[in-house]
């Protein structure tokens, strides 16, 4: 039986939230959001606002400044779950939303369901809920986050950078 991420292997638990180190070989595009989101979630920019803080800050910006985030974080992250959506969106938006979403999934549900979603490429099976439902719950979480001026300035600059297809 072929899985979306046939090279999935979990390593040893690490870090303050007991996240598992994960390495992937031959991972197909179906799990692109999990691969890139996990990388961003595990290593947010040092000393800068986190991806979640940047996404929260984007809510106070205009749609032209934030690309797909102008339709809301839930819409942006579900768009990024499709490889075409991930690669055609603004890079900073795709990576920040994927990273913030995966970080929330890890904090909220632990590593086990994410490992299953990562391995199979099927978020709904792993979490027992559709991706859109999880994305809406994540958006409610993001909307409650405090926003600093530093996060707003960084989000405005990063998320305003057009994708290659917008240039």
PDB file of C-alpha atoms in Angstrom:
ATOM      1  CA  UNK A   1       0.000   0.000   0.000  1.00  0.00           C
ATOM      2  CA  UNK A   2       1.480   3.328  -1.095  1.00  0.00           C
ATOM      3  CA  UNK A   3       1.319   6.226   1.353  1.00  0.00           C
ATOM      4  CA  UNK A   4       1.697   9.928   0.665  1.00  0.00           C
ATOM      5  CA  UNK A   5       4.976  10.079   2.575  1.00  0.00           C
ATOM      6  CA  UNK A   6       6.542   6.620   2.173  1.00  0.00           C
ATOM      7  CA  UNK A   7       9.877   7.679   3.672  1.00  0.00           C
ATOM      8  CA  UNK A   8       8.398   8.873   6.952  1.00  0.00           C
ATOM      9  CA  UNK A   9      10.470   7.944   9.994  1.00  0.00           C
ATOM     10  CA  UNK A  10      10.034   9.314  13.512  1.00  0.00           C
ATOM     11  CA  UNK A  11      13.005   9.893  15.749  1.00  0.00           C
ATOM     12  CA  UNK A  12      13.461  10.626  19.416  1.00  0.00           C
ATOM     13  CA  UNK A  13      11.270  13.022  21.394  1.00  0.00           C
ATOM     14  CA  UNK A  14      12.919  16.355  21.999  1.00  0.00           C
ATOM     15  CA  UNK A  15      12.275  19.952  22.967  1.00  0.00           C
ATOM     16  CA  UNK A  16      10.165  21.589  25.643  1.00  0.00           C
ATOM     17  CA  UNK A  17       6.879  20.411  24.101  1.00  0.00           C
ATOM     18  CA  UNK A  18       8.073  16.828  23.443  1.00  0.00           C
ATOM     19  CA  UNK A  19       7.924  17.294  19.675  1.00  0.00           C
ATOM     20  CA  UNK A  20       9.391  14.435  17.738  1.00  0.00           C
ATOM     21  CA  UNK A  21      12.279  14.888  15.373  1.00  0.00           C
ATOM     22  CA  UNK A  22      11.128  13.700  11.967  1.00  0.00           C
ATOM     23  CA  UNK A  23      13.072  13.004   8.808  1.00  0.00           C
ATOM     24  CA  UNK A  24      11.562  12.333   5.396  1.00  0.00           C
ATOM     25  CA  UNK A  25      12.819  10.710   2.211  1.00  0.00           C
ATOM     26  CA  UNK A  26      10.836  10.560  -1.022  1.00  0.00           C
ATOM     27  CA  UNK A  27       7.887  12.475   0.394  1.00  0.00           C
ATOM     28  CA  UNK A  28       5.223  13.227  -2.196  1.00  0.00           C
ATOM     29  CA  UNK A  29       3.624  16.627  -2.696  1.00  0.00           C
ATOM     30  CA  UNK A  30       0.426  15.696  -0.822  1.00  0.00           C
ATOM     31  CA  UNK A  31       2.181  16.268   2.495  1.00  0.00           C
ATOM     32  CA  UNK A  32       4.025  19.434   1.468  1.00  0.00           C
ATOM     33  CA  UNK A  33       2.170  21.580   4.009  1.00  0.00           C
ATOM     34  CA  UNK A  34       3.059  19.163   6.809  1.00  0.00           C
ATOM     35  CA  UNK A  35       6.713  18.955   5.747  1.00  0.00           C
ATOM     36  CA  UNK A  36       7.219  22.697   5.407  1.00  0.00           C
ATOM     37  CA  UNK A  37       4.862  23.529   8.269  1.00  0.00           C
ATOM     38  CA  UNK A  38       6.708  21.201  10.624  1.00  0.00           C
ATOM     39  CA  UNK A  39      10.048  22.743   9.671  1.00  0.00           C
ATOM     40  CA  UNK A  40       8.690  26.233  10.384  1.00  0.00           C
ATOM     41  CA  UNK A  41       6.902  25.143  13.575  1.00  0.00           C
ATOM     42  CA  UNK A  42      10.013  23.554  15.048  1.00  0.00           C
ATOM     43  CA  UNK A  43      12.346  26.437  14.241  1.00  0.00           C
ATOM     44  CA  UNK A  44      10.577  29.804  14.345  1.00  0.00           C
ATOM     45  CA  UNK A  45      12.740  32.846  13.608  1.00  0.00           C
ATOM     46  CA  UNK A  46      14.928  33.496  16.633  1.00  0.00           C
ATOM     47  CA  UNK A  47      14.085  36.762  18.338  1.00  0.00           C
ATOM     48  CA  UNK A  48      11.352  37.672  15.849  1.00  0.00           C
ATOM     49  CA  UNK A  49       7.592  37.307  16.227  1.00  0.00           C
ATOM     50  CA  UNK A  50       6.504  33.695  15.674  1.00  0.00           C
ATOM     51  CA  UNK A  51       4.633  32.638  12.542  1.00  0.00           C
ATOM     52  CA  UNK A  52       1.391  32.569  14.575  1.00  0.00           C
ATOM     53  CA  UNK A  53       2.025  36.120  15.815  1.00  0.00           C
ATOM     54  CA  UNK A  54       2.679  37.235  12.248  1.00  0.00           C
ATOM     55  CA  UNK A  55      -0.531  35.597  11.015  1.00  0.00           C
ATOM     56  CA  UNK A  56      -2.450  37.247  13.884  1.00  0.00           C
ATOM     57  CA  UNK A  57      -0.894  40.603  12.977  1.00  0.00           C
ATOM     58  CA  UNK A  58      -1.971  40.151   9.353  1.00  0.00           C
ATOM     59  CA  UNK A  59      -5.599  40.469  10.452  1.00  0.00           C
ATOM     60  CA  UNK A  60      -5.082  44.206  10.907  1.00  0.00           C
ATOM     61  CA  UNK A  61      -3.560  44.669   7.431  1.00  0.00           C
ATOM     62  CA  UNK A  62      -5.292  45.269   4.103  1.00  0.00           C
ATOM     63  CA  UNK A  63      -5.951  42.367   1.703  1.00  0.00           C
ATOM     64  CA  UNK A  64      -3.471  43.776  -0.811  1.00  0.00           C
ATOM     65  CA  UNK A  65      -0.763  43.592   1.848  1.00  0.00           C
ATOM     66  CA  UNK A  66      -1.327  39.964   2.750  1.00  0.00           C
ATOM     67  CA  UNK A  67      -2.352  38.050  -0.383  1.00  0.00           C
ATOM     68  CA  UNK A  68      -4.452  34.988   0.441  1.00  0.00           C
ATOM     69  CA  UNK A  69      -4.457  35.911   4.111  1.00  0.00           C
ATOM     70  CA  UNK A  70      -6.904  38.652   3.110  1.00  0.00           C
ATOM     71  CA  UNK A  71      -9.564  35.925   2.993  1.00  0.00           C
ATOM     72  CA  UNK A  72      -8.703  34.870   6.546  1.00  0.00           C
ATOM     73  CA  UNK A  73      -6.144  32.501   8.052  1.00  0.00           C
ATOM     74  CA  UNK A  74      -8.385  29.410   7.725  1.00  0.00           C
ATOM     75  CA  UNK A  75      -8.808  29.981   3.995  1.00  0.00           C
ATOM     76  CA  UNK A  76      -5.083  30.664   3.535  1.00  0.00           C
ATOM     77  CA  UNK A  77      -4.011  27.465   5.304  1.00  0.00           C
ATOM     78  CA  UNK A  78      -6.523  25.273   3.472  1.00  0.00           C
ATOM     79  CA  UNK A  79      -5.342  26.786   0.167  1.00  0.00           C
ATOM     80  CA  UNK A  80      -1.765  25.922   1.188  1.00  0.00           C
ATOM     81  CA  UNK A  81      -2.766  22.282   1.774  1.00  0.00           C
ATOM     82  CA  UNK A  82      -2.982  21.875  -1.989  1.00  0.00           C
ATOM     83  CA  UNK A  83       0.499  21.805  -3.571  1.00  0.00           C
ATOM     84  CA  UNK A  84      -0.608  24.204  -6.314  1.00  0.00           C
ATOM     85  CA  UNK A  85      -2.038  26.550  -3.688  1.00  0.00           C
ATOM     86  CA  UNK A  86       1.114  26.335  -1.589  1.00  0.00           C
ATOM     87  CA  UNK A  87       3.475  27.118  -4.465  1.00  0.00           C
ATOM     88  CA  UNK A  88       1.341  29.771  -6.197  1.00  0.00           C
ATOM     89  CA  UNK A  89       0.667  31.744  -3.022  1.00  0.00           C
ATOM     90  CA  UNK A  90       3.026  34.279  -1.540  1.00  0.00           C
ATOM     91  CA  UNK A  91       5.931  32.349  -0.052  1.00  0.00           C
ATOM     92  CA  UNK A  92       5.889  34.031   3.341  1.00  0.00           C
ATOM     93  CA  UNK A  93       2.117  33.524   3.623  1.00  0.00           C
ATOM     94  CA  UNK A  94       2.300  29.818   2.691  1.00  0.00           C
ATOM     95  CA  UNK A  95       5.179  29.093   5.059  1.00  0.00           C
ATOM     96  CA  UNK A  96       3.891  31.178   7.978  1.00  0.00           C
ATOM     97  CA  UNK A  97       0.343  29.826   7.819  1.00  0.00           C
ATOM     98  CA  UNK A  98       1.546  26.224   7.432  1.00  0.00           C
ATOM     99  CA  UNK A  99       4.015  26.653  10.290  1.00  0.00           C
ATOM    100  CA  UNK A 100       1.543  28.333  12.608  1.00  0.00           C
ATOM    101  CA  UNK A 101      -1.135  25.747  11.824  1.00  0.00           C
ATOM    102  CA  UNK A 102       1.183  22.766  12.368  1.00  0.00           C
ATOM    103  CA  UNK A 103       2.499  24.295  15.600  1.00  0.00           C
ATOM    104  CA  UNK A 104      -1.104  24.679  16.830  1.00  0.00           C
ATOM    105  CA  UNK A 105      -1.918  21.083  15.831  1.00  0.00           C
ATOM    106  CA  UNK A 106       1.084  19.858  17.828  1.00  0.00           C
ATOM    107  CA  UNK A 107       0.218  21.949  20.883  1.00  0.00           C
ATOM    108  CA  UNK A 108      -3.492  21.129  20.765  1.00  0.00           C
ATOM    109  CA  UNK A 109      -3.442  17.422  19.848  1.00  0.00           C
ATOM    110  CA  UNK A 110       0.141  16.219  20.368  1.00  0.00           C
ATOM    111  CA  UNK A 111       2.449  14.598  17.817  1.00  0.00           C
ATOM    112  CA  UNK A 112       0.595  11.303  17.198  1.00  0.00           C
ATOM    113  CA  UNK A 113      -2.187  12.539  14.860  1.00  0.00           C
ATOM    114  CA  UNK A 114       0.233  14.825  13.022  1.00  0.00           C
ATOM    115  CA  UNK A 115       2.546  11.874  12.492  1.00  0.00           C
ATOM    116  CA  UNK A 116      -0.402   9.965  10.980  1.00  0.00           C
ATOM    117  CA  UNK A 117      -1.407  12.908   8.763  1.00  0.00           C
ATOM    118  CA  UNK A 118       2.206  13.372   7.727  1.00  0.00           C
ATOM    119  CA  UNK A 119       2.582   9.684   6.867  1.00  0.00           C
ATOM    120  CA  UNK A 120      -0.692   9.315   4.941  1.00  0.00           C
ATOM    121  CA  UNK A 121      -1.347  12.846   3.663  1.00  0.00           C
ATOM    122  CA  UNK A 122      -4.860  12.612   5.161  1.00  0.00           C
ATOM    123  CA  UNK A 123      -5.563  15.199   7.825  1.00  0.00           C
ATOM    124  CA  UNK A 124      -9.241  14.237   8.246  1.00  0.00           C
ATOM    125  CA  UNK A 125      -8.399  10.600   8.987  1.00  0.00           C
ATOM    126  CA  UNK A 126      -5.690  11.501  11.464  1.00  0.00           C
ATOM    127  CA  UNK A 127      -7.766  14.046  13.410  1.00  0.00           C
ATOM    128  CA  UNK A 128     -11.272  12.685  12.861  1.00  0.00           C
ATOM    129  CA  UNK A 129     -12.349  16.051  11.444  1.00  0.00           C
ATOM    130  CA  UNK A 130     -12.184  17.740   8.088  1.00  0.00           C
ATOM    131  CA  UNK A 131      -9.240  20.058   7.445  1.00  0.00           C
ATOM    132  CA  UNK A 132     -11.603  23.019   7.032  1.00  0.00           C
ATOM    133  CA  UNK A 133     -13.026  22.441  10.537  1.00  0.00           C
ATOM    134  CA  UNK A 134      -9.542  22.295  12.066  1.00  0.00           C
ATOM    135  CA  UNK A 135      -8.534  25.395  10.097  1.00  0.00           C
ATOM    136  CA  UNK A 136     -11.535  27.362  11.414  1.00  0.00           C
ATOM    137  CA  UNK A 137     -10.725  26.343  15.001  1.00  0.00           C
ATOM    138  CA  UNK A 138      -7.096  27.371  14.439  1.00  0.00           C
ATOM    139  CA  UNK A 139      -8.250  30.731  13.053  1.00  0.00           C
ATOM    140  CA  UNK A 140     -10.295  31.355  16.212  1.00  0.00           C
ATOM    141  CA  UNK A 141      -7.114  30.662  18.205  1.00  0.00           C
ATOM    142  CA  UNK A 142      -5.076  33.041  16.022  1.00  0.00           C
ATOM    143  CA  UNK A 143      -7.655  35.811  16.396  1.00  0.00           C
ATOM    144  CA  UNK A 144      -7.202  35.686  20.194  1.00  0.00           C
ATOM    145  CA  UNK A 145      -3.420  36.156  20.075  1.00  0.00           C
ATOM    146  CA  UNK A 146      -1.998  39.504  21.191  1.00  0.00           C
ATOM    147  CA  UNK A 147      -0.458  41.560  18.385  1.00  0.00           C
ATOM    148  CA  UNK A 148       2.647  43.678  18.853  1.00  0.00           C
ATOM    149  CA  UNK A 149       3.739  46.512  16.604  1.00  0.00           C
ATOM    150  CA  UNK A 150       6.847  44.484  15.772  1.00  0.00           C
ATOM    151  CA  UNK A 151       4.687  41.575  14.547  1.00  0.00           C
ATOM    152  CA  UNK A 152       2.485  43.960  12.545  1.00  0.00           C
ATOM    153  CA  UNK A 153       5.495  45.600  10.869  1.00  0.00           C
ATOM    154  CA  UNK A 154       7.158  42.282  10.093  1.00  0.00           C
ATOM    155  CA  UNK A 155       3.938  40.760   8.727  1.00  0.00           C
ATOM    156  CA  UNK A 156       3.266  43.844   6.597  1.00  0.00           C
ATOM    157  CA  UNK A 157       6.713  43.616   5.032  1.00  0.00           C
ATOM    158  CA  UNK A 158       6.936  39.811   4.642  1.00  0.00           C
ATOM    159  CA  UNK A 159       3.387  39.151   3.466  1.00  0.00           C
ATOM    160  CA  UNK A 160       3.400  42.033   0.949  1.00  0.00           C
ATOM    161  CA  UNK A 161       6.149  40.340  -1.094  1.00  0.00           C
ATOM    162  CA  UNK A 162       4.396  39.084  -4.269  1.00  0.00           C
ATOM    163  CA  UNK A 163       4.621  35.494  -5.424  1.00  0.00           C
ATOM    164  CA  UNK A 164       6.471  34.742  -8.639  1.00  0.00           C
ATOM    165  CA  UNK A 165       3.110  34.502 -10.410  1.00  0.00           C
ATOM    166  CA  UNK A 166       2.048  37.946  -9.170  1.00  0.00           C
ATOM    167  CA  UNK A 167       5.141  39.667 -10.596  1.00  0.00           C
TER     168      UNK A 167
END
